[in-house]
Each structure stands twice: as structure tokens, then as C-alpha cells.
CSV table of C-alpha atoms in Angstrom, one decimal:
chain,number,residue,atom,x,y,z
A,1,MET,CA,0.0,0.0,0.0
A,2,ASN,CA,1.6,3.3,-1.1
A,3,LEU,CA,1.4,6.5,0.9
A,4,GLN,CA,-1.6,8.0,-0.9
A,5,GLN,CA,-3.6,4.8,-0.2
A,6,LYS,CA,-2.5,4.9,3.4
A,7,ILE,CA,-3.6,8.5,3.8
A,8,ARG,CA,-7.0,7.7,2.3
A,9,SER,CA,-7.4,4.8,4.6
A,10,TRP,CA,-6.5,6.9,7.6
A,11,GLY,CA,-8.8,9.6,6.3
A,12,TRP,CA,-8.1,13.2,7.3
A,13,ILE,CA,-7.9,12.6,11.1
A,14,TYR,CA,-4.4,11.2,11.4
A,15,PRO,CA,-2.5,13.9,9.5
A,16,THR,CA,-4.6,16.6,11.3
A,17,ALA,CA,-3.9,15.1,14.7
A,18,ILE,CA,-0.2,14.8,14.1
A,19,LEU,CA,0.1,18.4,12.8
A,20,CYS,CA,-2.0,19.6,15.8
A,21,LEU,CA,0.3,17.7,18.2
A,22,TYR,CA,3.3,19.2,16.5
A,23,GLY,CA,1.8,22.7,16.7
A,24,PHE,CA,1.1,22.4,20.4
A,25,PHE,CA,4.6,21.4,21.4
A,26,ALA,CA,6.3,23.7,18.9
A,27,ASN,CA,4.4,26.7,20.3
A,28,CYS,CA,4.5,25.6,24.0
A,29,ARG,CA,7.6,27.7,24.8
A,30,PRO,CA,7.4,28.8,28.4
A,31,ALA,CA,10.7,30.8,28.0
A,32,GLU,CA,9.5,33.0,25.2
A,33,PRO,CA,7.7,35.7,27.4
A,34,PHE,CA,10.9,36.0,29.4
A,35,LEU,CA,13.4,36.2,26.6
A,36,THR,CA,14.4,39.8,27.1
A,37,PRO,CA,14.8,39.5,30.9
A,38,TYR,CA,16.9,36.4,30.3
A,39,LEU,CA,19.2,38.2,27.8
A,40,VAL,CA,19.5,41.3,29.9
A,41,GLY,CA,19.8,39.5,33.2
A,42,PRO,CA,21.6,36.1,33.3
A,43,LYS,CA,23.2,36.6,29.8
A,44,ASN,CA,24.5,40.0,30.9
A,45,ILE,CA,23.7,41.7,27.5
A,46,SER,CA,22.9,45.4,27.7
A,47,GLU,CA,19.4,46.6,26.7
A,48,GLU,CA,20.9,48.8,24.0
A,49,VAL,CA,22.7,45.8,22.4
A,50,VAL,CA,19.6,43.7,22.5
A,51,THR,CA,17.5,46.5,21.0
A,52,ASN,CA,19.7,48.0,18.4
A,53,TYR,CA,22.0,45.0,17.4
A,54,LEU,CA,20.5,41.5,18.2
A,55,PHE,CA,16.9,41.9,17.3
A,56,PRO,CA,17.5,43.6,13.9
A,57,ILE,CA,19.6,40.6,12.9
A,58,TRP,CA,16.5,38.4,13.1
A,59,THR,CA,14.6,40.8,10.8
A,60,TYR,CA,17.3,40.9,8.1
A,61,SER,CA,17.8,37.1,8.2
A,62,TYR,CA,14.0,36.5,8.0
A,63,LEU,CA,13.8,38.6,4.9
A,64,ALA,CA,16.7,36.8,3.3
A,65,LEU,CA,15.2,33.4,4.0
A,66,LEU,CA,11.5,33.8,3.4
A,67,PHE,CA,11.3,33.7,-0.4
A,68,PRO,CA,13.7,30.7,-0.9
A,69,VAL,CA,12.1,28.8,1.9
A,70,PHE,CA,8.6,29.5,0.4
A,71,LEU,CA,9.7,27.9,-2.9
A,72,LEU,CA,11.5,25.0,-1.2
A,73,THR,CA,8.5,24.3,1.0
A,74,ASP,CA,6.3,23.2,-2.0
A,75,PHE,CA,9.2,21.6,-3.9
A,76,LEU,CA,10.3,19.4,-1.0
A,77,ARG,CA,6.7,18.8,0.0
A,78,TYR,CA,6.5,20.4,3.4
A,79,LYS,CA,7.6,17.7,5.8
A,80,PRO,CA,11.4,18.3,5.5
A,81,LEU,CA,10.8,22.0,6.2
A,82,ILE,CA,8.7,21.2,9.3
A,83,MET,CA,11.4,18.9,10.6
A,84,LEU,CA,13.9,21.7,9.9
A,85,GLN,CA,11.8,24.1,12.0
A,86,GLY,CA,11.7,21.6,14.9
A,87,ALA,CA,15.5,21.1,14.7
A,88,ALA,CA,16.0,24.9,14.6
A,89,LEU,CA,13.9,25.3,17.7
A,90,VAL,CA,15.9,22.7,19.6
A,91,SER,CA,19.2,24.3,18.6
A,92,ASN,CA,17.9,27.7,19.7
A,93,TYR,CA,17.2,26.6,23.2
A,94,CYS,CA,20.5,24.7,23.4
A,95,LEU,CA,22.2,28.0,22.7
A,96,LEU,CA,20.1,29.8,25.2
A,97,CYS,CA,20.8,27.2,27.9
A,98,PHE,CA,24.4,26.5,27.3
A,99,SER,CA,26.1,29.5,25.7
A,100,ASP,CA,26.7,33.0,27.0
A,101,SER,CA,28.7,34.7,24.2
A,102,LEU,CA,27.4,37.5,22.1
A,103,ALA,CA,28.4,35.5,19.0
A,104,ALA,CA,26.1,32.7,20.1
A,105,MET,CA,23.2,35.0,20.7
A,106,THR,CA,23.8,36.5,17.2
A,107,ALA,CA,23.7,33.0,15.7
A,108,LEU,CA,20.5,32.4,17.7
A,109,GLN,CA,18.8,35.3,15.9
A,110,VAL,CA,19.7,33.8,12.5
A,111,ASN,CA,18.5,30.5,13.7
A,112,TYR,CA,15.2,31.9,14.8
A,113,ALA,CA,14.7,33.4,11.4
A,114,VAL,CA,14.8,29.8,10.1
A,115,VAL,CA,12.0,29.0,12.6
A,116,THR,CA,9.8,31.8,11.5
A,117,SER,CA,10.5,31.4,7.8
A,118,THR,CA,9.4,27.8,7.8
A,119,GLU,CA,6.1,28.5,9.4
A,120,VAL,CA,4.6,28.6,5.9
A,121,ALA,CA,5.3,24.9,5.6
A,122,TYR,CA,3.3,24.1,8.7
A,123,PHE,CA,0.4,26.3,7.7
A,124,SER,CA,0.2,25.0,4.2
A,125,SER,CA,0.9,21.3,4.7
A,126,ILE,CA,-2.6,20.5,5.9
A,127,TYR,CA,-4.0,21.4,2.5
A,128,CYS,CA,-2.0,18.7,0.8
A,129,LEU,CA,-2.9,16.1,3.4
A,130,VAL,CA,-6.7,16.5,3.8
A,131,PRO,CA,-9.6,16.6,1.3
A,132,PRO,CA,-10.8,20.1,0.3
A,133,GLU,CA,-14.1,19.6,2.2
A,134,ARG,CA,-12.1,19.4,5.5
A,135,TYR,CA,-10.0,22.5,4.9
A,136,GLN,CA,-11.9,24.8,7.2
A,137,GLN,CA,-12.3,22.2,10.0
A,138,ALA,CA,-8.6,21.1,9.9
A,139,THR,CA,-7.4,24.8,9.8
A,140,GLY,CA,-9.5,25.5,12.9
A,141,TYR,CA,-7.9,22.6,14.7
A,142,LEU,CA,-4.4,23.6,13.8
A,143,ARG,CA,-4.8,27.2,15.0
A,144,ALA,CA,-6.5,26.0,18.1
A,145,ALA,CA,-3.6,23.6,18.9
A,146,MET,CA,-1.1,26.5,18.4
A,147,LEU,CA,-3.2,28.8,20.6
A,148,ILE,CA,-3.5,26.2,23.4
A,149,GLY,CA,0.2,25.4,23.2
A,150,TYR,CA,1.2,29.1,23.4
A,151,THR,CA,-1.3,29.8,26.2
A,152,PHE,CA,-0.2,26.7,28.2
A,153,GLY,CA,3.5,27.6,27.9
A,154,ALA,CA,3.0,31.3,28.9
A,155,THR,CA,0.8,30.3,31.9
A,156,LEU,CA,3.2,27.6,33.0
A,157,SER,CA,6.1,29.9,32.9
A,158,GLN,CA,4.3,32.6,34.9
A,159,LEU,CA,3.2,30.1,37.6
A,160,LEU,CA,6.7,28.7,37.9
A,161,VAL,CA,8.3,32.1,38.1
A,162,SER,CA,5.8,33.8,40.5
A,163,LEU,CA,4.8,30.9,42.7
A,164,VAL,CA,7.8,28.5,42.7
A,165,GLY,CA,10.6,31.0,42.0
A,166,THR,CA,12.0,28.9,39.2
A,167,SER,CA,15.1,30.5,37.6
A,168,LEU,CA,14.9,31.6,34.0
A,169,PHE,CA,17.6,29.1,33.1
A,170,HIS,CA,15.4,26.2,34.2
A,171,ILE,CA,12.4,27.8,32.3
A,172,ASN,CA,14.6,27.6,29.2
A,173,ALA,CA,15.6,24.0,30.0
A,174,ILE,CA,11.9,23.1,30.3
A,175,THR,CA,11.3,24.8,26.9
A,176,LEU,CA,14.1,22.8,25.4
A,177,GLY,CA,12.2,19.7,26.5
A,178,THR,CA,8.9,20.7,24.9
A,179,VAL,CA,10.5,21.7,21.5
A,180,SER,CA,12.4,18.4,21.5
A,181,VAL,CA,9.1,16.6,21.7
A,182,SER,CA,7.9,18.6,18.7
A,183,LEU,CA,11.0,17.5,16.7
A,184,LEU,CA,10.2,13.9,17.5
A,185,VAL,CA,6.5,14.4,16.5
A,186,SER,CA,7.6,15.9,13.2
A,187,LEU,CA,9.1,12.6,12.1
A,188,ALA,CA,5.5,11.1,12.1
A,189,ILE,CA,4.0,13.7,9.8
A,190,PRO,CA,3.0,12.1,6.5
A,191,MET,CA,4.8,13.2,3.4
A,192,PRO,CA,2.4,14.6,0.8
A,193,ARG,CA,2.6,12.9,-2.6
A,194,ARG,CA,2.4,16.2,-4.4
A,195,GLY,CA,2.7,19.9,-3.7
A,196,MET,CA,0.4,22.7,-4.8
A,197,PHE,CA,2.7,23.9,-7.6
A,198,PHE,CA,5.4,21.3,-7.8
A,199,LYS,CA,3.5,18.1,-8.4
A,200,GLY,CA,6.2,15.7,-7.5
A,201,ALA,CA,6.0,12.2,-8.9
A,202,GLU,CA,2.8,13.0,-10.9
A,203,ALA,CA,4.6,15.9,-12.6
A,204,GLY,CA,7.5,13.6,-13.4
A,205,GLU,CA,5.3,11.0,-14.9
A,206,GLU,CA,3.5,13.5,-17.1
A,207,ALA,CA,6.8,15.0,-18.2
A,208,GLU,CA,8.1,11.5,-19.1
A,209,GLU,CA,4.9,10.8,-21.1
A,210,GLN,CA,5.3,14.0,-23.0
A,211,ALA,CA,9.0,13.3,-23.6
A,212,SER,CA,8.5,9.7,-24.7
A,213,GLY,CA,5.8,10.8,-27.2
A,214,SER,CA,8.3,13.2,-28.8
A,215,GLU,CA,10.0,12.3,-32.1
A,216,VAL,CA,13.3,13.4,-30.6
A,217,GLU,CA,14.4,10.8,-28.1
A,218,LYS,CA,17.6,12.5,-27.1
A,219,GLY,CA,17.2,15.2,-24.5
A,220,GLY,CA,13.8,13.8,-23.6
A,221,CYS,CA,14.4,14.1,-19.9
A,222,CYS,CA,15.6,17.7,-20.2
A,223,GLN,CA,12.5,18.4,-22.3
A,224,GLY,CA,10.3,16.9,-19.6
A,225,SER,CA,11.9,18.9,-16.9
A,226,LEU,CA,11.5,22.1,-18.9
A,227,VAL,CA,7.8,21.4,-19.5
A,228,ALA,CA,7.4,20.7,-15.7
A,229,GLY,CA,9.2,24.0,-14.9
A,230,VAL,CA,7.2,26.0,-17.3
A,231,GLY,CA,4.0,24.5,-15.8
A,232,VAL,CA,5.0,25.6,-12.3
A,233,VAL,CA,5.7,29.1,-13.4
A,234,SER,CA,2.5,29.3,-15.4
A,235,GLN,CA,0.5,28.1,-12.4
A,236,MET,CA,2.1,30.6,-10.1
A,237,TRP,CA,1.5,33.4,-12.6
A,238,ALA,CA,-2.2,32.4,-12.9
A,239,ALA,CA,-2.6,32.2,-9.2
A,240,LEU,CA,-0.9,35.6,-8.8
A,241,ARG,CA,-3.3,37.2,-11.3
A,242,GLU,CA,-6.3,35.6,-9.7
A,243,GLY,CA,-5.2,36.6,-6.2
A,244,TYR,CA,-4.6,40.3,-7.0
A,245,GLY,CA,-7.1,40.7,-9.8
A,246,SER,CA,-9.7,42.0,-7.3
A,247,GLY,CA,-9.5,45.5,-5.9
A,248,ARG,CA,-11.0,44.3,-2.7
A,249,VAL,CA,-8.3,41.6,-2.2
A,250,VAL,CA,-5.7,44.3,-2.9
A,251,CYS,CA,-7.2,46.5,-0.3
A,252,TRP,CA,-7.3,43.8,2.4
A,253,SER,CA,-3.8,42.6,1.5
A,254,LEU,CA,-2.5,46.2,1.8
A,255,TRP,CA,-3.8,46.4,5.3
A,256,TRP,CA,-2.4,43.0,6.1
A,257,ALA,CA,1.1,44.0,5.0
A,258,LEU,CA,1.1,47.4,6.6
A,259,ALA,CA,-0.4,46.4,9.9
A,260,THR,CA,1.5,43.1,10.2
A,261,SER,CA,4.9,44.9,9.9
A,262,GLY,CA,3.9,47.3,12.7
A,263,TYR,CA,2.5,44.5,14.8
A,264,THR,CA,5.6,42.4,14.5
A,265,GLN,CA,7.8,45.4,15.6
A,266,VAL,CA,5.7,46.0,18.7
A,267,PHE,CA,5.6,42.3,19.5
A,268,ASN,CA,9.4,41.9,19.1
A,269,TYR,CA,10.2,44.9,21.3
A,270,VAL,CA,7.4,45.1,23.9
A,271,GLN,CA,9.5,43.1,26.4
A,272,LEU,CA,12.1,45.8,26.2
A,273,MET,CA,9.4,48.4,26.9
A,274,TRP,CA,8.2,46.5,29.9
A,275,ASP,CA,11.8,46.2,31.1
A,276,HIS,CA,12.2,49.9,30.7
A,277,VAL,CA,9.1,50.8,32.6
A,278,GLU,CA,9.9,48.3,35.4
A,279,PRO,CA,13.3,46.8,35.3
A,280,SER,CA,13.2,43.0,35.7
A,281,SER,CA,13.3,41.5,39.1
A,282,THR,CA,12.2,38.0,38.3
A,283,ALA,CA,9.6,37.8,41.1
A,284,ALA,CA,7.8,41.0,40.0
A,285,ILE,CA,7.3,40.5,36.3
A,286,TYR,CA,4.2,39.0,34.8
A,287,ASN,CA,5.2,38.7,31.1
A,288,GLY,CA,3.9,35.1,30.9
A,289,GLY,CA,0.6,36.0,32.4
A,290,VAL,CA,0.1,38.9,30.1
A,291,GLU,CA,0.9,36.9,27.0
A,292,ALA,CA,-1.6,34.2,28.1
A,293,VAL,CA,-4.3,36.8,28.7
A,294,CYS,CA,-3.5,38.5,25.3
A,295,THR,CA,-3.8,35.2,23.5
A,296,LEU,CA,-7.1,34.3,25.2
A,297,VAL,CA,-8.6,37.8,24.6
A,298,GLY,CA,-7.4,37.8,21.0
A,299,ALA,CA,-8.8,34.4,20.4
A,300,ALA,CA,-12.2,35.4,22.0
A,301,ALA,CA,-12.3,38.4,19.7
A,302,ALA,CA,-11.5,36.3,16.6
A,303,PHE,CA,-14.1,33.7,17.6
A,304,GLY,CA,-16.7,36.4,18.3
A,305,VAL,CA,-16.3,38.0,14.9
A,306,GLY,CA,-17.1,34.7,13.3
A,307,HIS,CA,-20.7,35.1,14.6
A,308,VAL,CA,-21.2,38.7,13.5
A,309,ARG,CA,-23.3,39.3,10.4
A,310,VAL,CA,-21.8,42.3,8.6
A,311,SER,CA,-21.7,43.4,5.0
A,312,TRP,CA,-17.9,43.5,4.9
A,313,SER,CA,-18.0,44.9,1.4
A,314,ARG,CA,-19.6,48.1,2.8
A,315,TRP,CA,-18.2,48.3,6.3
A,316,GLY,CA,-15.0,46.3,6.2
A,317,GLU,CA,-12.6,49.1,5.4
A,318,LEU,CA,-14.2,51.4,8.0
A,319,CYS,CA,-13.7,48.6,10.5
A,320,LEU,CA,-10.1,48.4,9.6
A,321,GLY,CA,-9.7,52.1,10.2
A,322,VAL,CA,-11.5,52.2,13.5
A,323,PHE,CA,-9.7,49.2,15.1
A,324,SER,CA,-6.4,50.3,13.7
A,325,ALA,CA,-7.0,53.6,15.6
A,326,VAL,CA,-7.6,51.5,18.8
A,327,GLY,CA,-4.3,49.8,18.2
A,328,ALA,CA,-2.5,53.2,17.7
A,329,GLY,CA,-4.0,54.5,21.0
A,330,ALA,CA,-2.8,51.3,22.8
A,331,VAL,CA,0.8,51.8,21.5
A,332,PHE,CA,0.8,55.4,22.6
A,333,LEU,CA,-0.5,54.3,26.0
A,334,MET,CA,2.5,51.9,26.3
A,335,ALA,CA,4.9,54.7,25.1
A,336,PHE,CA,3.8,57.4,27.6
A,337,SER,CA,2.8,55.3,30.6
A,338,SER,CA,5.0,55.0,33.6
A,339,SER,CA,2.8,52.2,35.1
A,340,ILE,CA,3.7,48.7,34.2
A,341,TRP,CA,0.0,47.7,34.6
A,342,LEU,CA,-1.1,50.4,32.1
A,343,CYS,CA,1.6,49.1,29.8
A,344,TYR,CA,0.4,45.6,30.1
A,345,ALA,CA,-3.2,46.7,29.5
A,346,GLY,CA,-2.1,48.6,26.3
A,347,TYR,CA,-0.5,45.5,25.0
A,348,VAL,CA,-3.5,43.4,25.6
A,349,LEU,CA,-5.7,45.9,23.8
A,350,PHE,CA,-3.3,46.2,20.9
A,351,LYS,CA,-2.9,42.5,20.4
A,352,ALA,CA,-6.6,41.8,20.7
A,353,SER,CA,-7.5,44.5,18.1
A,354,TYR,CA,-4.8,43.1,15.7
A,355,MET,CA,-6.0,39.5,16.1
A,356,LEU,CA,-9.6,40.6,15.5
A,357,LEU,CA,-8.7,42.4,12.2
A,358,ILE,CA,-6.3,39.8,10.9
A,359,THR,CA,-9.0,37.2,11.3
A,360,ILE,CA,-11.4,39.2,9.3
A,361,THR,CA,-8.7,40.0,6.7
A,362,THR,CA,-7.7,36.3,6.4
A,363,PHE,CA,-11.2,35.1,5.8
A,364,GLN,CA,-12.0,38.0,3.4
A,365,ILE,CA,-9.0,37.2,1.2
A,366,ALA,CA,-9.6,33.4,1.3
A,367,ALA,CA,-13.3,33.6,0.7
A,368,ASN,CA,-13.1,34.0,-3.1
A,369,LEU,CA,-9.7,32.4,-3.9
A,370,SER,CA,-8.7,28.8,-4.6
A,371,MET,CA,-6.3,27.3,-2.0
A,372,GLU,CA,-3.3,27.7,-4.4
A,373,CYS,CA,-4.1,31.4,-4.8
A,374,TYR,CA,-4.5,31.8,-1.1
A,375,ALA,CA,-1.2,30.2,-0.3
A,376,LEU,CA,0.6,32.4,-2.8
A,377,THR,CA,-1.2,35.5,-1.7
A,378,PHE,CA,-0.4,34.8,1.9
A,379,GLY,CA,3.2,34.3,1.1
A,380,ILE,CA,3.4,37.6,-0.9
A,381,ASN,CA,1.6,39.6,1.8
A,382,THR,CA,4.0,38.2,4.4
A,383,PHE,CA,6.9,39.1,2.2
A,384,VAL,CA,5.8,42.6,1.7
A,385,ALA,CA,5.1,43.0,5.4
A,386,LEU,CA,8.6,41.8,6.1
A,387,VAL,CA,10.2,44.2,3.6
A,388,LEU,CA,8.4,47.1,5.3
A,389,GLN,CA,9.4,45.8,8.7
A,390,THR,CA,13.0,45.6,7.5
A,391,VAL,CA,12.9,49.2,6.3
A,392,ILE,CA,11.5,50.3,9.7
A,393,THR,CA,14.2,48.3,11.5
A,394,ALA,CA,17.0,49.6,9.4
A,395,ILE,CA,16.0,53.2,9.9
A,396,ILE,CA,14.5,53.3,13.4
A,397,VAL,CA,16.2,50.5,15.3
A,398,ASP,CA,19.5,49.6,13.8
A,399,GLU,CA,22.5,51.1,15.7
A,400,SER,CA,24.1,52.0,12.3
A,401,ALA,CA,21.2,54.4,11.5
A,402,LEU,CA,19.0,56.3,14.0
A,403,GLY,CA,19.2,53.7,16.8
A,404,LEU,CA,16.3,55.2,18.7
A,405,ASP,CA,15.6,54.3,22.3
A,406,ILE,CA,12.7,52.1,23.1
A,407,VAL,CA,10.2,54.9,24.1
A,408,THR,CA,10.9,56.9,20.9
A,409,GLN,CA,10.5,53.7,18.9
A,410,PHE,CA,7.0,53.1,20.3
A,411,ILE,CA,6.0,56.7,19.6
A,412,VAL,CA,7.1,56.0,16.0
A,413,TYR,CA,5.1,52.8,15.9
A,414,GLY,CA,2.0,54.6,17.3
A,415,SER,CA,2.3,57.2,14.7
A,416,TYR,CA,2.7,54.5,12.0
A,417,TYR,CA,-0.6,52.9,13.1
A,418,THR,CA,-2.2,56.3,13.2
A,419,ALA,CA,-1.4,56.8,9.6
A,420,ILE,CA,-2.8,53.4,8.7
A,421,SER,CA,-6.0,54.0,10.6
A,422,THR,CA,-6.4,57.5,8.9
A,423,VAL,CA,-6.0,56.1,5.4
A,424,PHE,CA,-8.4,53.2,5.9
A,425,PHE,CA,-10.9,55.3,7.9
A,426,ILE,CA,-11.2,57.8,5.1
A,427,ARG,CA,-11.3,55.1,2.5
A,428,GLY,CA,-14.0,53.3,4.6
A,429,LEU,CA,-16.1,56.4,4.8
A,430,TYR,CA,-15.9,56.9,1.1
A,431,THR,CA,-16.9,53.2,0.5
A,432,ALA,CA,-19.8,53.4,3.0
A,433,CYS,CA,-21.1,56.7,1.5
A,434,ARG,CA,-20.9,55.3,-2.0
A,435,HIS,CA,-22.9,52.3,-1.0
A,436,HIS,CA,-25.5,54.5,0.7
A,437,CYS,CA,-25.8,57.1,-2.1
A,438,ARG,CA,-25.7,54.5,-4.9
A,439,PRO,CA,-27.3,51.4,-3.5
A,440,THR,CA,-26.8,48.2,-5.4
A,441,HIS,CA,-29.4,45.4,-5.5
A,442,PRO,CA,-27.5,42.1,-5.0
A,443,THR,CA,-29.3,38.9,-5.2
A,444,PRO,CA,-30.5,37.6,-1.7
A,445,HIS,CA,-28.2,34.6,-2.1
A,446,LYS,CA,-25.0,36.7,-2.5
A,447,GLU,CA,-26.0,39.1,0.3
A,448,VAL,CA,-26.5,36.3,2.7
A,449,LEU,CA,-23.2,34.7,1.6
A,450,SER,CA,-21.2,37.8,2.0
A,451,SER,CA,-22.5,38.4,5.5
A,452,GLN,CA,-21.8,34.8,6.5
A,453,ARG,CA,-18.3,34.6,5.2
A,454,LEU,CA,-17.0,34.7,8.7
């Protein structure tokens, strides 16, 4: 029995369960909410070096790796890249546990870029392992597993730090154990027979058939490879045209790229802001608890929006503008507050508003696209967001440029989100007024469908 027959006999449950198990352990990282206190404290690295030197290295490395990893993911059919992610996580926490040099911490940032760039393999693999009618259900399970893993890890670390007084070294050792389990689980993930663009064995067979039917026998293999390569490029180009052929998809994708770059900057540097407002004294910090609360609040917001009936074609852009303004206010609250609790509250509000909007955006983009188009659109949106983030990092954060302090950085991020909210609020008002002044008369079926996309 070949792999495809085995997958059919297992149904969709086995690959979904294995990927969920991997997602749980890979995201159950108790040490992550305390990374900055660990670097600044036990590792004895200054806050300025962490802010203006170490963290920018991750951004630059991520940008360099994302596109080639995206292509390799489909070509190698997902599983090797997921295993690579698991191995990179293990090596990361080995470095954190057993090395103190700045060079090792620099290598860690490059290594972490491998982890983040290979996330596309995890998110996309499910669509080559389950039937299309199970896409939505399997996707929900995968995201739930990641959420539960992250929340469990953050809660566990906070309890260990606050109630037991566990050292940050031992928190990192525990994390090394959980990510090691994820590496072992990745070995059991089925290998898809074909990718979305690179069809694997099937493409090879088709190419051989075309080559064998040719009058010219010499060079038949090269001709088959050329045909397969042209087919991949043509499929990607068709998916690209379909993905960005709609003005609405372009608008949602623009918000995705702009907002995600700002969100990632805030997420990466918020621990430094917390450490600035209240310098770390292990027993008095609640980073893990705050991250757990953020995840739960954000998940509740994302879940709640799935039960809201809204004509997103009319009100979607206005919604992006309003909640982006909420995010901007939350960032300014963190920047100007001298209370750690207000800073925590601002972060919860910021992350919840982003998770709400990114959920809406994801569904709106995916609603009218095939899965191949969605995967490519997701990759391009992520790449554009990363390019913007790299520009921000190079100008604002990098010590070779402005090298701004953490408070000034957050003022810039708040201003950035204010600009995003202004653009989309004005655009949203225009769209809403246009619908009001020139009402359309869609068929009842389409209207109901658009309101129930989420």
C-alpha cells in the first residue's frame, strides 16, 4: 500500500492530529515571554545591544530566507521544512541554555529566522494532506492547537516564576524539552505525494509521457523537466493574477502587509518596553501571564467576529480604520505610561485588536480564492510586510542608523498605526457613502453569503 492509499485509509484525522500535536509542542515555549529579561539578566547583555543590534539581525535574516524557503516548501513537499523548524527550535534553546557569548546570541537570531520562515510549511501542509471539504475544519484545529500550546506555555512559565521561584535558566531548559518533543513528533508527519505547484511524482510521470511521445528521443528528460518547470511558473502566474485581480483583495492585502509589519515590531520589542518601565526583578514581572491573557482575549475576539453578520464589502474598510486607531492608541499608552500595569493593558488591547482584524482579513482574502491562490497571496503579503518591517528596523532601530531608544520607537510605531488608521478610515467612509448614495441590488443569495463569510 503506497502513501496515498494509506492517507486515504487513515482519512483526514491522522494527519490533522499529528500536525496539531506538533503545533502544540512547537508553540509551547514557556521561556518566550521572558526572553528579554533572560538576555539582559543572566546573559548580561545590555538593553541597547539587544534592541539595536541583536533583534534587527532576526529581521534581516528572516527577509533573506522567506522567499527561498517559500519555494523549497512546495518543492520538498512540506515535511522536511517542518522537521527543519523543529530542529532549529531545539538548537535555539540549546544556545540559550548552554552558551553566553554575544556571537552565540547572534547565531540564535539567524537560527530563529529559520524557525519563522518555515512557518509557511506548517500552515500550508494541511491542504495537501486532507480533502478540500475538510480545509476549514482542519485549519481551525491547527490554529486551536497552536493557541492552546502558546497559552499553556505562557501560563506555566508565569506560575513557575511567580509561585515557585524557578530560575529563567530552568524555564529555558523546560522549553528545550517541549520543543524536543515537537521535533520527534515531526518525524511522524505524513509526506504529501504532491505539492500545490510542484506536483512531485505526478509531474515527473506527465513529463516523461510527453518526452516519450516526442519524435526526438535525445534530450527527452531535459525536455520533460523544462515542461514541468514552465508548468510551475504558469500556475504561479495564474494564481498571482487571480489573487490580486480583485480591488477588494488588494485593499485587504495592503492592510495585512502594513499592519503586520507594525504589529511584529511591537511584538518583538514590547518586552524591552516592559523592562524599561519596570526593570526586571524576576519575582515582580508578569510577562507570561500577560501573554496568556493576550492570546485568550485575542482568540475570543477572533471567535466572536465569526458570529457577527456584517456586510464587509460596505463596512470592512471602515472597521479596519476604527480598530487600527484603537491599536494606535494602545501603542501610545505603552509609550507614555510610567505604570507597568497600564503598559500591560495597552499591549492586551493592541494584540486583541490586531488578532480581530487579521482574522477578518484572512477570511475575506480566502473567501473568493482557490487554495493555491490563497497560499501564494499569503506568502506575498507576508513578504511585503517583512520588507516594510526591515525598512523600519534599518532606519529606526539599527545602531548604524538612528538607533532610537525604546520609548521613541514606540512613539514612531504609534504614529505609524495612526497613519494606517487614517487612510483606511477615510477610504472606509468613502466606501460606505458610495454604497449609501448609490445602493446596489444584489441577489439575496449573494448578500447572505457575504454576511456569513466569517
